[in-house]
mmCIF file of C-alpha atoms and ligand atoms in Angstrom:
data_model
loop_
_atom_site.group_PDB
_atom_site.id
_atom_site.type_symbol
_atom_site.label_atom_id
_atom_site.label_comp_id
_atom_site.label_asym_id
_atom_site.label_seq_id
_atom_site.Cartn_x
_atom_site.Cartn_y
_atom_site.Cartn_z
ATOM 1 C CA UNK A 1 190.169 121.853 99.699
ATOM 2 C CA UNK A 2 190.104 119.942 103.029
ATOM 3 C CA UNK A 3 190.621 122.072 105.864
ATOM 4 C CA UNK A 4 191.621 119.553 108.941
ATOM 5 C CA UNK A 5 189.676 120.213 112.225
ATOM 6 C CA UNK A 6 191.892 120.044 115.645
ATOM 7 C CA UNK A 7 190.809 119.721 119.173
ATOM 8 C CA UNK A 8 192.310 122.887 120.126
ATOM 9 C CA UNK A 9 194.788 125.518 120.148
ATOM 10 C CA UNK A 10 197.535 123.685 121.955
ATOM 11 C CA UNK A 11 196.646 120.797 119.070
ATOM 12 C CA UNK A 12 196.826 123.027 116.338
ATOM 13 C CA UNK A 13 200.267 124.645 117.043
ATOM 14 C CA UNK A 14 201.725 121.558 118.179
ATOM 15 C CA UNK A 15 200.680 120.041 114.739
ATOM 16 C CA UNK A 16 202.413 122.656 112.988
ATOM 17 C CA UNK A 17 205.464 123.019 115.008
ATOM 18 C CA UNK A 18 205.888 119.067 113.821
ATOM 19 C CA UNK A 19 206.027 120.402 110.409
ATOM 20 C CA UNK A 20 208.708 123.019 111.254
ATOM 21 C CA UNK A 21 210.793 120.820 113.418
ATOM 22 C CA UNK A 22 210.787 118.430 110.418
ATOM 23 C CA UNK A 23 211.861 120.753 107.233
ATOM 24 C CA UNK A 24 214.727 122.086 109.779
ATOM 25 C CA UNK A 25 215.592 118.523 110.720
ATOM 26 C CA UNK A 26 215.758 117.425 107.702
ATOM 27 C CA UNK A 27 216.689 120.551 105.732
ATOM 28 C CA UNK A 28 219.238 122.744 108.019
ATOM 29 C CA UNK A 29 219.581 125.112 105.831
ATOM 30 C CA UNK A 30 215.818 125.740 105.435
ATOM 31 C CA UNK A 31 214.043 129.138 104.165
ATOM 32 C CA UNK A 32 211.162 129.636 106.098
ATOM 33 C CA UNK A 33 208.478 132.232 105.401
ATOM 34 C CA UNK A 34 206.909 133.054 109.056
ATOM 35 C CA UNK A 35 203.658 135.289 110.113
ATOM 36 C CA UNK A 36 202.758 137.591 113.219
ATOM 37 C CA UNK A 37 199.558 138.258 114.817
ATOM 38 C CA UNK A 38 198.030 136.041 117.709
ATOM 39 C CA UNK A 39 197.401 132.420 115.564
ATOM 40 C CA UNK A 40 201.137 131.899 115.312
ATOM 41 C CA UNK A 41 202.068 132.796 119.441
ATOM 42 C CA UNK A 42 201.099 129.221 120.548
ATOM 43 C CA UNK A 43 203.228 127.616 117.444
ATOM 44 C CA UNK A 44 206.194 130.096 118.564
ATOM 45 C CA UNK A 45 206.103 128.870 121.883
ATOM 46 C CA UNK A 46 205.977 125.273 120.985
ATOM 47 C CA UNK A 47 209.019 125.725 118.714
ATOM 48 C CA UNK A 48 210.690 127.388 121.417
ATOM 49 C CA UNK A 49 210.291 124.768 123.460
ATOM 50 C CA UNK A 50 211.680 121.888 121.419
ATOM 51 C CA UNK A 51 214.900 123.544 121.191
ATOM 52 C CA UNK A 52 215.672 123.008 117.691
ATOM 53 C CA UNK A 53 219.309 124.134 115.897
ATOM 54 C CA UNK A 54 218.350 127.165 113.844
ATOM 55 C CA UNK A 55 221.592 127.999 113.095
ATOM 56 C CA UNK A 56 221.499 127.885 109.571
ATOM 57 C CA UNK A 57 217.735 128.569 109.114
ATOM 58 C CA UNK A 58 217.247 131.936 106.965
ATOM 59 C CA UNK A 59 213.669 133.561 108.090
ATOM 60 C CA UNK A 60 211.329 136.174 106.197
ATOM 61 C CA UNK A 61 208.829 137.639 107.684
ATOM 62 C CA UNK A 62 205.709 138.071 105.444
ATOM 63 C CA UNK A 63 204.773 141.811 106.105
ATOM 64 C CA UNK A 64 205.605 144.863 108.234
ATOM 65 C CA UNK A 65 203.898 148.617 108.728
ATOM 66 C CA UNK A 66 205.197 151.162 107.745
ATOM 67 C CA UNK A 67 206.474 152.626 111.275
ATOM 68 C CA UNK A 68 209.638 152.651 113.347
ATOM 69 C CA UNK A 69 210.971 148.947 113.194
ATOM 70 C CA UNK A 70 212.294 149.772 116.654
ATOM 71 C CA UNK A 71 208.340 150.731 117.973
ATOM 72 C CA UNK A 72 207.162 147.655 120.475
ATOM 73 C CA UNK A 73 204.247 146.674 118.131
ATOM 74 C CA UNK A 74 206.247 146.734 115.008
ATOM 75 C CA UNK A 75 206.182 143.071 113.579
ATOM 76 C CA UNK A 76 210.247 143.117 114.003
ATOM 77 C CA UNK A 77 209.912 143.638 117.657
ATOM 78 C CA UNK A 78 206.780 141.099 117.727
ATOM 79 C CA UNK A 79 209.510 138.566 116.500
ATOM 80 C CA UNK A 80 212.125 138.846 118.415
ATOM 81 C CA UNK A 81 209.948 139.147 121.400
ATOM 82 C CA UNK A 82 208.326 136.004 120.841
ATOM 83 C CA UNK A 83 210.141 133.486 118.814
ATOM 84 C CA UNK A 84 213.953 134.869 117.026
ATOM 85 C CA UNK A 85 215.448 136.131 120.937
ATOM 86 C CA UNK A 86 214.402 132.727 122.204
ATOM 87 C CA UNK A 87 216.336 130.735 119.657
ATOM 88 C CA UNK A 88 219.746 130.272 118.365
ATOM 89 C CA UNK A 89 219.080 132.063 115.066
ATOM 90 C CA UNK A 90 221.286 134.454 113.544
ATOM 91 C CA UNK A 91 219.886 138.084 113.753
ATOM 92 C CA UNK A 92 221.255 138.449 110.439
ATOM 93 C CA UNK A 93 219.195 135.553 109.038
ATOM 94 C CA UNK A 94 216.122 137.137 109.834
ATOM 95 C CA UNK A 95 214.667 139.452 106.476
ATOM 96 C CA UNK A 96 211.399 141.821 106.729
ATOM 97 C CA UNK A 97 209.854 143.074 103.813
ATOM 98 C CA UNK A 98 212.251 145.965 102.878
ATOM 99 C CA UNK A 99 212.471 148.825 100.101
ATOM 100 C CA UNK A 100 213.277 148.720 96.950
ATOM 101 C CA UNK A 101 211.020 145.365 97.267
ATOM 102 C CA UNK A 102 212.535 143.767 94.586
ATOM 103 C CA UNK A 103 215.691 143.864 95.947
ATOM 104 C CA UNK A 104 213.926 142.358 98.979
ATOM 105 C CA UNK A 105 212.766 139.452 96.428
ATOM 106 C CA UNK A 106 215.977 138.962 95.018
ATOM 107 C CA UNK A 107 217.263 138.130 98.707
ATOM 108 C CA UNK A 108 214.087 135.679 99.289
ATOM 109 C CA UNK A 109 215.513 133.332 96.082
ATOM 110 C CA UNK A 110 218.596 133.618 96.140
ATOM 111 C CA UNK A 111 219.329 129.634 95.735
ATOM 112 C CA UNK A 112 215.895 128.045 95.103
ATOM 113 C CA UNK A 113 213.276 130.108 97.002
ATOM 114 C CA UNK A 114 211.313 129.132 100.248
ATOM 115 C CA UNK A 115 211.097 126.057 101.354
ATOM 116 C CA UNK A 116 207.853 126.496 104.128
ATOM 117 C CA UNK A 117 205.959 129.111 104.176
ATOM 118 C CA UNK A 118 203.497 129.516 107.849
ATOM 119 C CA UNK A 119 200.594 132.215 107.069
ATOM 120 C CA UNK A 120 197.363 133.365 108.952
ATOM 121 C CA UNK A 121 194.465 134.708 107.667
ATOM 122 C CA UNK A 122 192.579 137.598 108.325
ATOM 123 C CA UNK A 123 188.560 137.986 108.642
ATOM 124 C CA UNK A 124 188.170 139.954 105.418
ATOM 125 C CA UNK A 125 190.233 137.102 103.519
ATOM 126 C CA UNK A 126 193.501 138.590 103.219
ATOM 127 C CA UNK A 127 197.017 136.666 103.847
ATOM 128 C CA UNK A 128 199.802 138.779 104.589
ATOM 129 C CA UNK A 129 199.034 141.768 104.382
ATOM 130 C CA UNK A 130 197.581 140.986 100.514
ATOM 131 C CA UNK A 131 193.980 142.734 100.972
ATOM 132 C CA UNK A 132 190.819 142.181 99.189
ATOM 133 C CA UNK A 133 191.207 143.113 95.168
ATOM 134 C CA UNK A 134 194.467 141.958 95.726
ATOM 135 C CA UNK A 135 196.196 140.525 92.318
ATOM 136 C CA UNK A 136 196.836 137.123 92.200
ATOM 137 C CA UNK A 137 200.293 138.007 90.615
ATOM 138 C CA UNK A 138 201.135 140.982 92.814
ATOM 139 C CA UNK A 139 204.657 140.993 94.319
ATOM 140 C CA UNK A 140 206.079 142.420 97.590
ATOM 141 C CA UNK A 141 204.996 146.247 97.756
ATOM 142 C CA UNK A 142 203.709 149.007 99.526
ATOM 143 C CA UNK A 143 199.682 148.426 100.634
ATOM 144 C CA UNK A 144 197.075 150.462 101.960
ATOM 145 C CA UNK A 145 195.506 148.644 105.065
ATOM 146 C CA UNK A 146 191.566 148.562 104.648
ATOM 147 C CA UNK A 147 189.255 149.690 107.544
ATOM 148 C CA UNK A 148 188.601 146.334 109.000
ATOM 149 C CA UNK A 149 192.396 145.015 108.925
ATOM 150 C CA UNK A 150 192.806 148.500 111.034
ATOM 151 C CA UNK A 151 189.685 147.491 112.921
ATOM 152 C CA UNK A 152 190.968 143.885 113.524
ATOM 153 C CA UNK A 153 194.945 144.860 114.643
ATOM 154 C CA UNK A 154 193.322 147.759 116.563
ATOM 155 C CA UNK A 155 193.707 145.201 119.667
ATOM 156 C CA UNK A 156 197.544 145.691 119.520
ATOM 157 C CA UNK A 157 197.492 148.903 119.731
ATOM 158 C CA UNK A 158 197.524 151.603 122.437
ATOM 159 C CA UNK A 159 194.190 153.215 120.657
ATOM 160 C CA UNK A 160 192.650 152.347 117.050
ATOM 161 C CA UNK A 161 194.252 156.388 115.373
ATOM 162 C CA UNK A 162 197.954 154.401 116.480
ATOM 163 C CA UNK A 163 197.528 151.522 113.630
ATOM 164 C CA UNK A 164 199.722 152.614 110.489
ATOM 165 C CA UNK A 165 197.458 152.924 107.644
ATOM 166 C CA UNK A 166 200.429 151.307 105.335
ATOM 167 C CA UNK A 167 202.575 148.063 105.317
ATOM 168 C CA UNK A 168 204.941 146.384 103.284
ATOM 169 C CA UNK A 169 203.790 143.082 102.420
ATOM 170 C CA UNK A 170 205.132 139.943 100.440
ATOM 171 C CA UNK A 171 202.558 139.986 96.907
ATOM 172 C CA UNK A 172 199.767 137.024 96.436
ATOM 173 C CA UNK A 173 202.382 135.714 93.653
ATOM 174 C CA UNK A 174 205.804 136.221 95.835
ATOM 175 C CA UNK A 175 203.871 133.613 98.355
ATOM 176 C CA UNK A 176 202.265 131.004 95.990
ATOM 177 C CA UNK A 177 206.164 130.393 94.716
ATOM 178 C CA UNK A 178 207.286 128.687 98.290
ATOM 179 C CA UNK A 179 207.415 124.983 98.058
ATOM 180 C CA UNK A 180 205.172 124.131 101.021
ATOM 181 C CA UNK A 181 202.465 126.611 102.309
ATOM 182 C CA UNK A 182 200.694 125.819 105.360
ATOM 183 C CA UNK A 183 197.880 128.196 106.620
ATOM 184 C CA UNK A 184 196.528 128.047 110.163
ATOM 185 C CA UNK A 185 193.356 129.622 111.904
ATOM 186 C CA UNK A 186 191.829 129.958 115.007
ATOM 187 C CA UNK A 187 188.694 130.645 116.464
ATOM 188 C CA UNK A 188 184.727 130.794 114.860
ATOM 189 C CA UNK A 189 185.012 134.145 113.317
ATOM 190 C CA UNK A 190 187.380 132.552 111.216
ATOM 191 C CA UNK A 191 185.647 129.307 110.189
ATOM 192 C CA UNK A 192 183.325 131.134 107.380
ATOM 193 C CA UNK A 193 186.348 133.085 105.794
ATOM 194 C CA UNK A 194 187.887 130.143 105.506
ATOM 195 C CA UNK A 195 185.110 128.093 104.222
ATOM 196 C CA UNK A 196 184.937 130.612 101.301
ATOM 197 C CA UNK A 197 188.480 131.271 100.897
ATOM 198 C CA UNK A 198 189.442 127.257 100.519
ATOM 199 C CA UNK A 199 185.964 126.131 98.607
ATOM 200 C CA UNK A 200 184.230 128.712 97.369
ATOM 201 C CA UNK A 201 184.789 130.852 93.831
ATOM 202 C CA UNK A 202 188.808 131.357 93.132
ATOM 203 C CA UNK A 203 188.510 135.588 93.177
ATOM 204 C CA UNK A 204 190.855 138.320 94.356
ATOM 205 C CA UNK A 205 187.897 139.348 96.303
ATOM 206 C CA UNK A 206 189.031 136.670 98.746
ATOM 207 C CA UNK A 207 192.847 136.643 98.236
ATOM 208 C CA UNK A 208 193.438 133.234 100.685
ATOM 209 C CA UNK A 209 191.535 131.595 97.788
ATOM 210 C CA UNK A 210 194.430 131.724 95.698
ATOM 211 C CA UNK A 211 195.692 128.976 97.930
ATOM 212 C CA UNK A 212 193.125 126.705 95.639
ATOM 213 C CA UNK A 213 196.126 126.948 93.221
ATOM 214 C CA UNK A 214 198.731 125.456 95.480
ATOM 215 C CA UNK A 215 199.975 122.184 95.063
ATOM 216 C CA UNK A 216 201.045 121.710 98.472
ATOM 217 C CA UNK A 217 199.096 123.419 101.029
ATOM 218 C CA UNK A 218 197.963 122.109 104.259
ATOM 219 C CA UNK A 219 195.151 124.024 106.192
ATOM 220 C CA UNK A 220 194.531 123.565 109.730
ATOM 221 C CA UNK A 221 191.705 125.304 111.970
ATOM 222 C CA UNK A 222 190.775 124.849 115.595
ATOM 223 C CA UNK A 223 187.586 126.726 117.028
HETATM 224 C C1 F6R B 301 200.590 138.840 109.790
HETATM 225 C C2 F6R B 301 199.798 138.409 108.641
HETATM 226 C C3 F6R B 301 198.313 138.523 108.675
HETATM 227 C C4 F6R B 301 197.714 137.681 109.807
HETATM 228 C C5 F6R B 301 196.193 137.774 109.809
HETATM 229 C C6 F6R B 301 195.599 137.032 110.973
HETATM 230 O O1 F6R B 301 201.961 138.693 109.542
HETATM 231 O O2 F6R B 301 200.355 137.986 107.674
HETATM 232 O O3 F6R B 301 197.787 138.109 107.442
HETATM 233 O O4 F6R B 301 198.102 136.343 109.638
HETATM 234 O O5 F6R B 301 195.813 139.125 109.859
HETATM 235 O O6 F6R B 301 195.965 137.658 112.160
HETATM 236 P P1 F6R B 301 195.619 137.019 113.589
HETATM 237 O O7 F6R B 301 196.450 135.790 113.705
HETATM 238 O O8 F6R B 301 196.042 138.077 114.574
HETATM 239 O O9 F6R B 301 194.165 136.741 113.582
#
C-alpha cells in the first residue's frame, strides 16, 4: 500500500481536514468515525478553523476507557475539549462506544453505516483500541489494554498506575465496514509500524494491517 509522505504536521492535518471539509460539503448529513490521542489535535484545530456547518453531521468516537466519562482525560472530555465545544454540532450527535455494544452498533448503521472513518495508530500496531491478536472480525467490545498501550497513553496521565487497564473499543470488523478509512501518523517511531502494518504479512499480530483489505483507504505520515 502507498503510504503518502508530507512535509509536516501542519501539512498532514491540513490534508486531511480537506477530506473532512469535503464529505460534509458534499454529504451534510455525513457519519463520521473520529479518533483521540495527539495525531488528530492539529486536524481538530484545522477543522475548527474552517468553520464548517456540522449541524447534521452524526460523530462516533472509535474507543473510550473504562472510567468516569466526566474524568478530564476521558476521551469524551478530550472531544469536547478539542474539537465538538468548538463547533456547531449537536451534543446529541456525538456516540462513544457504549454497553450493550451491539446496541452501540445498531446506532452506528442505522441508514447505511459510516461514511469516513479518521484513525491513528499506535506503536505496537493497534487501531482503536483493537490490540495485537486482535480478530480481524471482532466487533465493538470490552478490551484489555496491553503494557505498552498503558506505557504509550501514560503521557496523559497524572502518573502511569492512573491509565485504566480497560476500554471499550469499536472491533477490527465494525471499522473495515465504513466507506472511506483514512489513517494518519506522525513522527519516526511510527514510520516502521507502519511500514509493516501497510506492506508487510496481513496478521492479527499487527491489527492496522487489516487495512490491506480496504478498498478505500488513504494513509498519510509526516516525520
Ligand atoms: C484513539 C485511538 C488510538 C490512537 C493511537 C495513536 O482513539 O484510536 O488507536 O489513534 O493509539 O495515538 P497517538 O495519536 O496519541 O499516537
Amino acid at each position: 500500500m502507498k503510504i503518502k509522505l508530507l512535509k509536516d504536521y501542519e501539512e498532514l492535518s491540513s490534508l486531511v481536514a480537506n477530506i473532512v471539509e469535503t464529505q460534509i460539503k458534499e454529504q451534510p448529513l455525513s457519519k463520521l468515525v473520529l479518533p483521540t490521542g495527539s495525531t488528530p489535535l492539529g486536524l481538530y484545530d484545522e477543522l475548527v478553523k474552517r468553520e464548517l456547518d456540522w449541524s447534521l453531521v452524526i460523530a462516533f468516537n472509535l474507543d473510550e476507557y473504562i472510567m468516569n466519562i466526566d474524568h478530564p482525560y476521558s476521551y469524551h472530555s478530550y472531544m469536547r475539549k478539542n474539537l465538538f465545544d468548538r463547533i456547531n454540532i449537536y451534543p446529541d450527535n456525538c456516540h462513544f462506544p457504549f454497553r450493550p455494544t451491539l446496541s452501540f452498533e445498531d446506532k452506528m448503521n442505522v441508514i447505511k453505516g459510516i461514511d469516513l472513518c479518521i484513525l491513528g495508530i499506535g506503536s505496537n500496531g493497534h487501531i482503536a483500541f483493537n490490540e495485537p491478536g486482535s480478530a480481524f472480525d471482532s466487533r465493538t467490545r470490552v478490551v484489555d489494554l496491553t503494557e505498552q498501550t498503558i506505557k504509550d497513553n501514560s503521557k496523559y496521565f497524572d502518573s502511569i498506575d492512573d491509565v485504566p487497564k480497560q476500554a471499550i473499543t469499536m472491533g477490527l470488523g465494525t471499522i473495515m465496514e465504513s466507506k472511506k478509512i483514512i489513517l494518519m501518523a506522525n513522527g519516526k517511531h511510527k514510520l516502521n509500524i507502519l511500514k509493516v502494518a501497510m506492506n508487510g504479512e496481513v496478521t492479527e499480530d499487527v491489527p492496522a494491517s487489516i487495512l490491506q483489505k480496504h478498498n478505500d483507504v488513504e494513509v498519510f505520515y509526516c516525520d
